[in-house]
Amino acid sequence: MTISGDRTLQLAWREPAAHWEEAIPLGDGRLGAMVFGGETGRYQVNDATVWSGTPGIPAEELRRVLAGGAGPERLGEVRTALADGDLARAEDLLMTFEGRYSQEFLPFVDLRVEIPGAAPRDGSPARVLDLDRSRVEESLVADGIRIDRVSRVHDGVLLVELVADAPLPEIRLALSTPLREHARTATDGMLTLDIAVPIDGAPLHEQSVVPPLRYAEPGVGTYDGFAAAALAVRSDGTTDAGDHGLTIRGARRVLISLSSSTRAESWWAGVDDEWRTVSTETIRNRARDRARGAIAADTVPGRDDVSHAADPARFAIGGRREGRWDVESDILRGDDDALRATVAAEYGRYLLTSSSRAGGPAANLQGIWNGELRPAWSSNYTININTQMNYWAAGPLGVIPHAEPLISLVERLAANGRDVARDLYGCRGWVAHHNTDLWGWSLPVGMGHGAPSWAIWMMGGVWLTHSLWDHWEFSDDRRTLRERIWPLLRGASEFCLDWLQVDADGRVFLAPSTSPENAYLDADGVPRALGLTATMDLELIRSLFQRALHAIELLELADPLRDELEAALALLPDLGIGSDGRLLEWSEEVPEHEPAHRHLSALVGLYPLDLITPEGTPQTADAARRFLDARGPGAMGWSWAWKIALRARLGDGEAAHDLLTQALTPYDGDARRHGPVDGSEWGGLLPNLFSTHPPFQIDGNLGFPAAIAELLLQSHAGAVHLLPALPEAWPEGRVTGLGARGGLRVDLAWSGGRLESAVVHNPGTEPRAVRVRYGSTEAEVLLSAGGEHAIQLAPDTAGTA
């Protein structure tokens, strides 16, 4: 499925966007833009480094929490209270370990490229998103003049091109910010805004913090959150500068560029502590140079951001992919189930590669798109599922380079987490809890009143290391494993080794331990989060120790940690199964507070880990299936995505398909309302195909392609498994470039519900033997370096390869 000419996948909307949830996302990992289109030509723009906060807040908060009495000694008191069954006292003590909150990802600027009187041309959609070329196209008419407007983001610059068939009387360019504007400079062909970014931002739920966004006082402190936005124009008309923007007259061809620069960008780059000394003038000039450079380098109609079209997986479930599809009639309310799945997979890939690029910050709860000054859950990194899910698809979709920002985030998180592990808990290594931000926040959040069920969870960093392990397995990049991933695995392992407790009978337990955001009922019917070892914690730790040992062997390390890991693994208990045959969520069988809870924490060992498989651990896999059955169908986008992937691992394509059908239905409620988290009101897809809770979160969109890929290809159990859970509703289709562990790529085609062809590619520089499985048949394939092999396997007969 090569991309050329008009053989691209395009999504069309009939009208310009009236609301943010109807706007089309563009991005390149650094700059994100929501395209509204139409006469006003609005672009709501984010910069991935525009967060509230400062680099020093994590350390300052740790000092404050320690000064309040939290630390290893008080941790001992917590454990004593838990041992005595005094859960209320344990909760009260633990809440003193909470810092304030992680910081907020904020909107940056609004650009308007207004063409008075412009409207969509008759017979043309109002806006078209070309997923393969990463551009938004508009066909407009104003006073009889035909206009084509193309928008894209490339190299940190938003580029807007207009081509008209006659001179346009007027184009008005306006630039504003919802943050604090310090100054603006308008000259012919250039507009610059100096912007203050808040140095502290409280989450929406912390209503006691006033003001919720706090800016630096002049001359106070060491960090001033300065940012600049620069707009440059080239046209064949005349450009006049005014107080509010630029006006272009008599132009047929116009090229507009918008760029940014921030102090936080210098901090993220981490070059010689430049952020401490870089001047506001330097930051301002950096934004201007980028905008001018884009204008000078580009030509109308310009180049596209082709990073999406290089090598990623391409889906044609049901056989249809290329073409222009009407979002309302073909996707949201269409009757082609396979096309809808194709678009979900391709759109998720597009969003991941648009919001995450090497060298920049990782994709957050909203990816790189947020229009709210008080965003839901701070639009931060929630690391008890959501951030991890953002990157599940990177390996299966063949876009592993786009997961590099996650490594960078974890490196910053670990740097702060070492101090927290040592000073707060008396442990080696590093620790993180359930939230983090651009600055690498590592403490629990909650301001001393956050419920332990969500605020007190010490395994956030451990789960992130498993996402990094996936990076290694799908890339086969041993250098990155040695230099960047292994140190993080090692530090997380040290923390877990010290965190494990052993009772007088030699049994391992964890104290404190929680199953993220869930609770059980104690003997008095009171919801409790503490007191019992959570199954999820044990699964994460067991898998971490196994992978750390594997890394030691792979890298041929003489590491004294090996003996500790092996000894600890021998002590870890097996997973518990209840009297009803279900996998236990805690170490004891207890009544559930929320039987249909949205989190599937106890099933992390099934997916995305590989501790539980139907072939290797059939009894536990059956217990996992019963657990999943009891949780019921969907709740919100990310929960649907996880359930679909879990069903795929169990080989249950029909249940997975039912869940996907639910998840891809349109959401007709209030998209701005914060829906209940108990799953009583399900989400769905917004008009721009964003997945919603509500409100919008990107994790559902990014989780869907991972789950869909899992239905078509699996590689976690030592073999490349072809079509392991193909739903009956997808009897035919093809996909190219699916990623498999070991750095392999796989092309598949099927018809009549049966495999038609498969080719396994080995891009690596070493030959390798690969086990390939289809149905009950397996064969071993020897792949030469840089070679490929066509597979011929029948599902129920002896196969050859």
PDB file of C-alpha atoms in Angstrom, residues 268-424:
ATOM      1  CA  TRP A 268      13.640  20.173  28.253  1.00  0.00           C
ATOM      2  CA  ALA A 269      16.601  20.201  25.850  1.00  0.00           C
ATOM      3  CA  GLY A 270      18.873  20.119  28.917  1.00  0.00           C
ATOM      4  CA  VAL A 271      21.905  21.690  27.237  1.00  0.00           C
ATOM      5  CA  ASP A 272      24.307  23.132  29.823  1.00  0.00           C
ATOM      6  CA  ASP A 273      21.481  24.538  31.972  1.00  0.00           C
ATOM      7  CA  GLU A 274      20.816  27.093  29.229  1.00  0.00           C
ATOM      8  CA  TRP A 275      17.341  27.683  30.548  1.00  0.00           C
ATOM      9  CA  ARG A 276      18.765  29.434  33.614  1.00  0.00           C
ATOM     10  CA  THR A 277      20.532  32.113  31.601  1.00  0.00           C
ATOM     11  CA  VAL A 278      18.788  32.350  28.233  1.00  0.00           C
ATOM     12  CA  SER A 279      17.449  35.872  27.748  1.00  0.00           C
ATOM     13  CA  THR A 280      13.926  36.792  26.724  1.00  0.00           C
ATOM     14  CA  GLU A 281      15.425  38.410  23.639  1.00  0.00           C
ATOM     15  CA  THR A 282      17.053  35.129  22.647  1.00  0.00           C
ATOM     16  CA  ILE A 283      13.777  33.252  23.116  1.00  0.00           C
ATOM     17  CA  ARG A 284      11.902  35.868  21.098  1.00  0.00           C
ATOM     18  CA  ASN A 285      14.457  35.804  18.285  1.00  0.00           C
ATOM     19  CA  ARG A 286      14.352  32.016  18.214  1.00  0.00           C
ATOM     20  CA  ALA A 287      10.613  32.116  17.505  1.00  0.00           C
ATOM     21  CA  ARG A 288      11.090  34.787  14.842  1.00  0.00           C
ATOM     22  CA  ASP A 289      13.917  32.945  13.138  1.00  0.00           C
ATOM     23  CA  ARG A 290      11.835  29.767  12.934  1.00  0.00           C
ATOM     24  CA  ALA A 291       8.877  31.594  11.429  1.00  0.00           C
ATOM     25  CA  ARG A 292      11.042  33.473   8.918  1.00  0.00           C
ATOM     26  CA  GLY A 293      13.016  30.337   8.092  1.00  0.00           C
ATOM     27  CA  ALA A 294       9.868  28.395   7.280  1.00  0.00           C
ATOM     28  CA  ILE A 295       8.691  31.168   4.970  1.00  0.00           C
ATOM     29  CA  ALA A 296      12.034  31.302   3.210  1.00  0.00           C
ATOM     30  CA  ALA A 297      12.383  27.541   2.816  1.00  0.00           C
ATOM     31  CA  ASP A 298       8.863  26.757   1.726  1.00  0.00           C
ATOM     32  CA  THR A 299       7.043  27.274  -1.562  1.00  0.00           C
ATOM     33  CA  VAL A 300       3.379  27.191  -2.448  1.00  0.00           C
ATOM     34  CA  PRO A 301       1.886  24.594  -2.556  1.00  0.00           C
ATOM     35  CA  GLY A 302       4.633  23.421  -0.205  1.00  0.00           C
ATOM     36  CA  ARG A 303       5.873  20.167   1.168  1.00  0.00           C
ATOM     37  CA  ASP A 304       3.982  17.909   3.484  1.00  0.00           C
ATOM     38  CA  ASP A 305       5.012  16.375   6.747  1.00  0.00           C
ATOM     39  CA  VAL A 306       5.867  12.968   5.279  1.00  0.00           C
ATOM     40  CA  SER A 307       6.938  11.368   8.555  1.00  0.00           C
ATOM     41  CA  HIS A 308       3.506   9.726   8.714  1.00  0.00           C
ATOM     42  CA  ALA A 309       3.901   8.224   5.248  1.00  0.00           C
ATOM     43  CA  ALA A 310       7.316   6.588   5.607  1.00  0.00           C
ATOM     44  CA  ASP A 311       7.008   3.087   7.052  1.00  0.00           C
ATOM     45  CA  PRO A 312       4.121   2.755   9.514  1.00  0.00           C
ATOM     46  CA  ALA A 313       1.467   0.073   9.400  1.00  0.00           C
ATOM     47  CA  ARG A 314      -1.315   0.576   6.869  1.00  0.00           C
ATOM     48  CA  PHE A 315      -4.753  -0.932   7.445  1.00  0.00           C
ATOM     49  CA  ALA A 316      -7.404  -1.919   4.915  1.00  0.00           C
ATOM     50  CA  ILE A 317      -9.770  -4.003   7.014  1.00  0.00           C
ATOM     51  CA  GLY A 318     -12.544  -5.021   4.656  1.00  0.00           C
ATOM     52  CA  GLY A 319     -10.382  -4.027   1.718  1.00  0.00           C
ATOM     53  CA  ARG A 320     -11.188  -0.297   1.654  1.00  0.00           C
ATOM     54  CA  ARG A 321      -8.729   2.381   2.728  1.00  0.00           C
ATOM     55  CA  GLU A 322      -7.750   4.982   0.127  1.00  0.00           C
ATOM     56  CA  GLY A 323     -10.330   7.593  -0.724  1.00  0.00           C
ATOM     57  CA  ARG A 324     -12.297  10.424   0.821  1.00  0.00           C
ATOM     58  CA  TRP A 325     -14.727   9.409   3.529  1.00  0.00           C
ATOM     59  CA  ASP A 326     -17.424  11.626   4.994  1.00  0.00           C
ATOM     60  CA  VAL A 327     -16.935  11.530   8.757  1.00  0.00           C
ATOM     61  CA  GLU A 328     -20.605  11.894   9.633  1.00  0.00           C
ATOM     62  CA  SER A 329     -22.193   9.523   7.128  1.00  0.00           C
ATOM     63  CA  ASP A 330     -19.378   7.022   6.451  1.00  0.00           C
ATOM     64  CA  ILE A 331     -17.666   6.775   9.831  1.00  0.00           C
ATOM     65  CA  LEU A 332     -19.747   7.995  12.762  1.00  0.00           C
ATOM     66  CA  ARG A 333     -23.080   6.750  11.414  1.00  0.00           C
ATOM     67  CA  GLY A 334     -22.000   4.512   8.557  1.00  0.00           C
ATOM     68  CA  ASP A 335     -22.765   0.834   8.166  1.00  0.00           C
ATOM     69  CA  ASP A 336     -19.302  -0.348   7.051  1.00  0.00           C
ATOM     70  CA  ASP A 337     -17.946  -1.817  10.248  1.00  0.00           C
ATOM     71  CA  ALA A 338     -14.587  -2.733   8.699  1.00  0.00           C
ATOM     72  CA  LEU A 339     -14.033   0.757   7.299  1.00  0.00           C
ATOM     73  CA  ARG A 340     -14.749   2.220  10.717  1.00  0.00           C
ATOM     74  CA  ALA A 341     -12.105  -0.052  12.246  1.00  0.00           C
ATOM     75  CA  THR A 342      -9.634   0.925   9.514  1.00  0.00           C
ATOM     76  CA  VAL A 343     -10.171   4.616  10.217  1.00  0.00           C
ATOM     77  CA  ALA A 344      -9.877   4.072  13.995  1.00  0.00           C
ATOM     78  CA  ALA A 345      -6.502   2.376  13.500  1.00  0.00           C
ATOM     79  CA  GLU A 346      -5.196   4.907  10.996  1.00  0.00           C
ATOM     80  CA  TYR A 347      -6.478   7.951  12.907  1.00  0.00           C
ATOM     81  CA  GLY A 348      -4.903   6.661  16.112  1.00  0.00           C
ATOM     82  CA  ARG A 349      -1.571   6.236  14.345  1.00  0.00           C
ATOM     83  CA  TYR A 350      -1.888   9.736  12.917  1.00  0.00           C
ATOM     84  CA  LEU A 351      -2.609  11.213  16.358  1.00  0.00           C
ATOM     85  CA  LEU A 352       0.308   9.399  17.995  1.00  0.00           C
ATOM     86  CA  THR A 353       2.830  10.453  15.386  1.00  0.00           C
ATOM     87  CA  SER A 354       1.414  13.996  15.397  1.00  0.00           C
ATOM     88  CA  SER A 355       1.678  14.416  19.157  1.00  0.00           C
ATOM     89  CA  SER A 356       4.956  12.620  19.898  1.00  0.00           C
ATOM     90  CA  ARG A 357       8.277  13.172  18.150  1.00  0.00           C
ATOM     91  CA  ALA A 358      11.852  12.454  19.194  1.00  0.00           C
ATOM     92  CA  GLY A 359      13.385  15.361  21.090  1.00  0.00           C
ATOM     93  CA  GLY A 360      10.082  16.726  22.394  1.00  0.00           C
ATOM     94  CA  PRO A 361       7.812  16.017  25.369  1.00  0.00           C
ATOM     95  CA  ALA A 362       5.670  12.899  25.491  1.00  0.00           C
ATOM     96  CA  ALA A 363       1.994  12.849  24.496  1.00  0.00           C
ATOM     97  CA  ASN A 364      -0.132  13.786  27.506  1.00  0.00           C
ATOM     98  CA  LEU A 365      -3.776  13.144  28.413  1.00  0.00           C
ATOM     99  CA  GLN A 366      -4.872  15.251  25.460  1.00  0.00           C
ATOM    100  CA  GLY A 367      -1.909  14.384  23.256  1.00  0.00           C
ATOM    101  CA  ILE A 368      -0.768  17.850  22.224  1.00  0.00           C
ATOM    102  CA  TRP A 369      -4.204  19.478  21.888  1.00  0.00           C
ATOM    103  CA  ASN A 370      -5.902  21.368  24.722  1.00  0.00           C
ATOM    104  CA  GLY A 371      -8.045  24.479  24.508  1.00  0.00           C
ATOM    105  CA  GLU A 372      -8.856  24.921  28.206  1.00  0.00           C
ATOM    106  CA  LEU A 373      -7.065  27.088  30.780  1.00  0.00           C
ATOM    107  CA  ARG A 374      -8.358  24.671  33.420  1.00  0.00           C
ATOM    108  CA  PRO A 375      -8.097  21.362  31.541  1.00  0.00           C
ATOM    109  CA  ALA A 376      -9.587  18.145  32.797  1.00  0.00           C
ATOM    110  CA  TRP A 377      -7.133  16.352  35.104  1.00  0.00           C
ATOM    111  CA  SER A 378      -4.617  19.114  34.254  1.00  0.00           C
ATOM    112  CA  SER A 379      -4.081  17.483  30.843  1.00  0.00           C
ATOM    113  CA  ASN A 380      -1.077  15.937  32.571  1.00  0.00           C
ATOM    114  CA  TYR A 381       0.495  12.470  32.532  1.00  0.00           C
ATOM    115  CA  THR A 382      -1.651   9.989  34.452  1.00  0.00           C
ATOM    116  CA  ILE A 383       0.620   7.004  34.833  1.00  0.00           C
ATOM    117  CA  ASN A 384      -1.663   4.370  36.304  1.00  0.00           C
ATOM    118  CA  ILE A 385      -2.893   3.518  32.763  1.00  0.00           C
ATOM    119  CA  ASN A 386      -3.368   6.536  30.507  1.00  0.00           C
ATOM    120  CA  THR A 387       0.207   7.520  29.607  1.00  0.00           C
ATOM    121  CA  GLN A 388       1.148   3.884  29.128  1.00  0.00           C
ATOM    122  CA  MET A 389      -1.815   3.365  26.782  1.00  0.00           C
ATOM    123  CA  ASN A 390      -0.716   6.377  24.726  1.00  0.00           C
ATOM    124  CA  TYR A 391       2.280   4.327  23.586  1.00  0.00           C
ATOM    125  CA  TRP A 392       0.914   0.784  23.338  1.00  0.00           C
ATOM    126  CA  ALA A 393       0.517   1.179  19.582  1.00  0.00           C
ATOM    127  CA  ALA A 394       4.039   2.470  18.872  1.00  0.00           C
ATOM    128  CA  GLY A 395       5.548  -0.999  18.399  1.00  0.00           C
ATOM    129  CA  PRO A 396       2.651  -2.801  16.682  1.00  0.00           C
ATOM    130  CA  LEU A 397       2.147   0.126  14.276  1.00  0.00           C
ATOM    131  CA  GLY A 398       5.823   0.381  13.390  1.00  0.00           C
ATOM    132  CA  VAL A 399       6.315   3.905  14.738  1.00  0.00           C
ATOM    133  CA  ILE A 400       8.719   3.116  17.583  1.00  0.00           C
ATOM    134  CA  PRO A 401      10.836   6.278  16.998  1.00  0.00           C
ATOM    135  CA  HIS A 402       7.801   8.298  18.050  1.00  0.00           C
ATOM    136  CA  ALA A 403       7.987   6.669  21.503  1.00  0.00           C
ATOM    137  CA  GLU A 404      11.383   8.229  22.289  1.00  0.00           C
ATOM    138  CA  PRO A 405       9.741  11.112  24.221  1.00  0.00           C
ATOM    139  CA  LEU A 406       8.430   8.573  26.717  1.00  0.00           C
ATOM    140  CA  ILE A 407      11.995   7.505  27.503  1.00  0.00           C
ATOM    141  CA  SER A 408      12.934  11.153  28.004  1.00  0.00           C
ATOM    142  CA  LEU A 409       9.958  11.689  30.310  1.00  0.00           C
ATOM    143  CA  VAL A 410      10.844   8.659  32.432  1.00  0.00           C
ATOM    144  CA  GLU A 411      14.465   9.819  32.671  1.00  0.00           C
ATOM    145  CA  ARG A 412      13.298  13.133  34.138  1.00  0.00           C
ATOM    146  CA  LEU A 413      10.821  11.367  36.376  1.00  0.00           C
ATOM    147  CA  ALA A 414      13.524   9.025  37.684  1.00  0.00           C
ATOM    148  CA  ALA A 415      15.878  11.919  38.423  1.00  0.00           C
ATOM    149  CA  ASN A 416      13.321  13.369  40.858  1.00  0.00           C
ATOM    150  CA  GLY A 417      12.104   9.933  41.908  1.00  0.00           C
ATOM    151  CA  ARG A 418      15.497   8.957  43.330  1.00  0.00           C
ATOM    152  CA  ASP A 419      15.229  11.644  45.996  1.00  0.00           C
ATOM    153  CA  VAL A 420      11.635  10.685  46.768  1.00  0.00           C
ATOM    154  CA  ALA A 421      12.507   6.989  47.090  1.00  0.00           C
ATOM    155  CA  ARG A 422      15.418   7.712  49.419  1.00  0.00           C
ATOM    156  CA  ASP A 423      14.027  10.530  51.554  1.00  0.00           C
ATOM    157  CA  LEU A 424      10.352   9.601  51.727  1.00  0.00           C
TER     158      LEU A 424
END
